[in-house]
């Protein structure tokens, strides 16, 4: 039976008191939000653009409302750096004063990686349910063994190269943004802490192998954030620390990011829910 949506006090604070925050400063001008599903707030009502699953409660909308920006939000679920360049970049114009950009996860293949990690965890531990875990290994004994060995075993050697290629594409996108909006402040929004420091917390809660938990946290999410942080001429905005105690393996009422099922709030599997977006916006109001 699905657990009830019982909110912890800290989640209520993050989701419900944003409107009471006194802005650090009143801003005006055009703010353009670019990025993928983690920026778009996929699955969180109300959805403004069905093909992109863009929510009016994503961090961009909440932040812009508090700080007085005129927001143009073109974030879109499934976006890569290439599709941001082709489909979202035209929204950035000479009068843009602020750009937030959250992208890179799809470029390193995060969606397929999560599916393979969940499958490995399901087969290796016999735990977990949900649509991401309904697949089964098939084929040769070697192929099955590769799955059971985990996604670190499958993707570990490739990840540095994927991150390097993503960094090169990102540098080109940032150069294009600067060309189109020379006066704009560019803020790169990092990815949240999806998995806990203590992998044992996931036992019985999410189907993932212990070795994969540490690898995803440190080498995938950590590697992606390090790459984003290193881009010159930008401001890096970290969401990682916000999710301490709110990852997919926490008790349901404390989760700000969904696991194999959506048990607390709204959103998509392995994406932030509305409480995560509210907390992100709250930090943006206070620090940007």
XYZ file of C-alpha atoms in Angstrom, residues 114-270:
157
model
C 19.465 5.163 -13.389
C 17.441 2.442 -15.080
C 20.442 0.120 -15.171
C 21.304 0.866 -11.535
C 17.740 0.099 -10.450
C 17.707 -3.126 -12.465
C 21.047 -4.181 -11.003
C 19.793 -3.416 -7.521
C 16.554 -5.275 -8.093
C 18.287 -8.388 -9.381
C 21.176 -8.183 -6.946
C 19.164 -7.594 -3.775
C 15.706 -8.853 -4.707
C 14.220 -5.568 -3.495
C 12.277 -2.737 -4.996
C 9.175 -2.114 -7.046
C 8.052 0.507 -9.497
C 8.052 0.908 -13.249
C 11.800 1.510 -13.463
C 12.398 -1.860 -11.832
C 10.037 -3.976 -13.913
C 12.556 -4.874 -16.604
C 14.408 -8.166 -16.514
C 17.829 -9.206 -17.673
C 17.887 -11.390 -20.735
C 20.396 -12.677 -23.222
C 23.689 -14.408 -22.632
C 24.993 -15.367 -19.233
C 27.670 -12.708 -19.680
C 25.080 -9.993 -20.326
C 23.127 -10.989 -17.236
C 26.305 -11.030 -15.158
C 27.141 -7.512 -16.355
C 23.769 -6.239 -15.193
C 24.027 -7.874 -11.781
C 27.556 -6.497 -11.349
C 26.057 -3.004 -11.240
C 26.114 0.213 -13.187
C 29.477 1.314 -11.801
C 30.943 -1.805 -13.379
C 29.189 -1.018 -16.665
C 29.722 2.738 -16.926
C 32.587 3.606 -14.593
C 35.308 3.641 -17.216
C 33.193 5.730 -19.601
C 32.117 8.462 -17.220
C 35.246 10.663 -17.302
C 35.042 10.797 -21.103
C 31.337 11.596 -21.024
C 31.927 14.415 -18.572
C 34.760 15.793 -20.694
C 32.613 15.824 -23.840
C 29.769 17.469 -21.928
C 32.116 20.153 -20.614
C 33.240 21.008 -24.157
C 29.641 21.360 -25.360
C 28.732 23.424 -22.327
C 31.594 25.844 -22.984
C 30.225 26.462 -26.473
C 26.713 27.058 -25.129
C 28.004 29.516 -22.536
C 29.895 31.419 -25.226
C 26.684 31.681 -27.246
C 24.766 32.978 -24.222
C 27.410 35.651 -23.637
C 27.237 36.696 -27.287
C 23.473 37.098 -27.180
C 23.307 38.723 -23.730
C 26.656 40.372 -22.946
C 25.415 41.965 -19.714
C 23.645 38.920 -18.294
C 24.730 37.139 -15.154
C 24.925 33.408 -15.912
C 24.134 31.065 -13.036
C 24.824 27.360 -13.439
C 22.480 25.387 -11.188
C 24.001 22.162 -9.866
C 22.301 18.821 -9.352
C 20.936 17.735 -5.963
C 22.183 15.025 -3.654
C 20.106 12.097 -4.888
C 21.653 9.343 -2.764
C 22.865 9.397 0.863
C 26.383 9.287 2.263
C 25.419 6.117 4.109
C 24.477 3.566 1.446
C 22.943 1.241 4.028
C 19.998 3.649 4.346
C 18.801 2.480 0.928
C 18.283 -1.140 2.052
C 14.606 -1.953 1.759
C 13.811 1.525 0.435
C 15.418 1.752 -3.003
C 16.752 -1.092 -5.156
C 20.355 -0.062 -5.629
C 23.649 -1.797 -4.928
C 25.857 -0.324 -2.208
C 28.764 0.189 -4.588
C 26.513 1.960 -7.071
C 25.195 4.328 -4.395
C 28.672 5.616 -3.605
C 29.693 5.780 -7.262
C 26.613 7.712 -8.390
C 26.927 10.160 -5.518
C 30.649 10.796 -5.903
C 31.510 10.191 -9.558
C 28.278 10.878 -11.443
C 26.449 13.620 -9.543
C 29.662 14.811 -7.909
C 31.551 14.726 -11.199
C 28.794 16.601 -13.002
C 28.660 19.299 -10.338
C 32.436 19.687 -10.318
C 32.353 20.195 -14.076
C 29.601 22.824 -13.772
C 31.398 24.597 -10.933
C 34.595 24.893 -12.985
C 33.104 26.895 -15.870
C 34.757 30.333 -16.039
C 32.739 33.528 -16.108
C 29.716 31.996 -14.391
C 28.217 31.753 -10.925
C 27.766 28.220 -9.630
C 24.672 27.674 -7.495
C 24.818 24.467 -5.460
C 21.657 22.573 -4.583
C 23.599 19.566 -3.303
C 23.770 20.428 0.391
C 20.070 21.319 0.487
C 19.224 17.662 0.034
C 21.134 16.373 3.049
C 18.533 14.249 4.806
C 16.121 14.571 1.869
C 17.442 12.076 -0.703
C 15.594 9.107 -2.225
C 16.567 6.756 0.606
C 15.219 8.860 3.465
C 11.899 8.109 5.151
C 9.068 9.044 2.810
C 7.978 12.246 4.619
C 11.523 13.629 4.366
C 12.125 13.017 0.658
C 12.579 16.024 -1.597
C 13.587 13.838 -4.527
C 11.555 10.844 -5.688
C 12.779 7.286 -5.985
C 11.283 4.415 -7.980
C 7.851 5.722 -7.029
C 6.424 9.108 -6.136
C 5.509 8.759 -2.473
C 5.888 12.305 -1.144
C 4.353 15.157 -3.082
C 4.544 15.274 -6.851
C 7.114 15.084 -9.618
C 8.745 12.338 -11.649
C 10.794 9.315 -10.600
C 14.324 10.255 -9.538
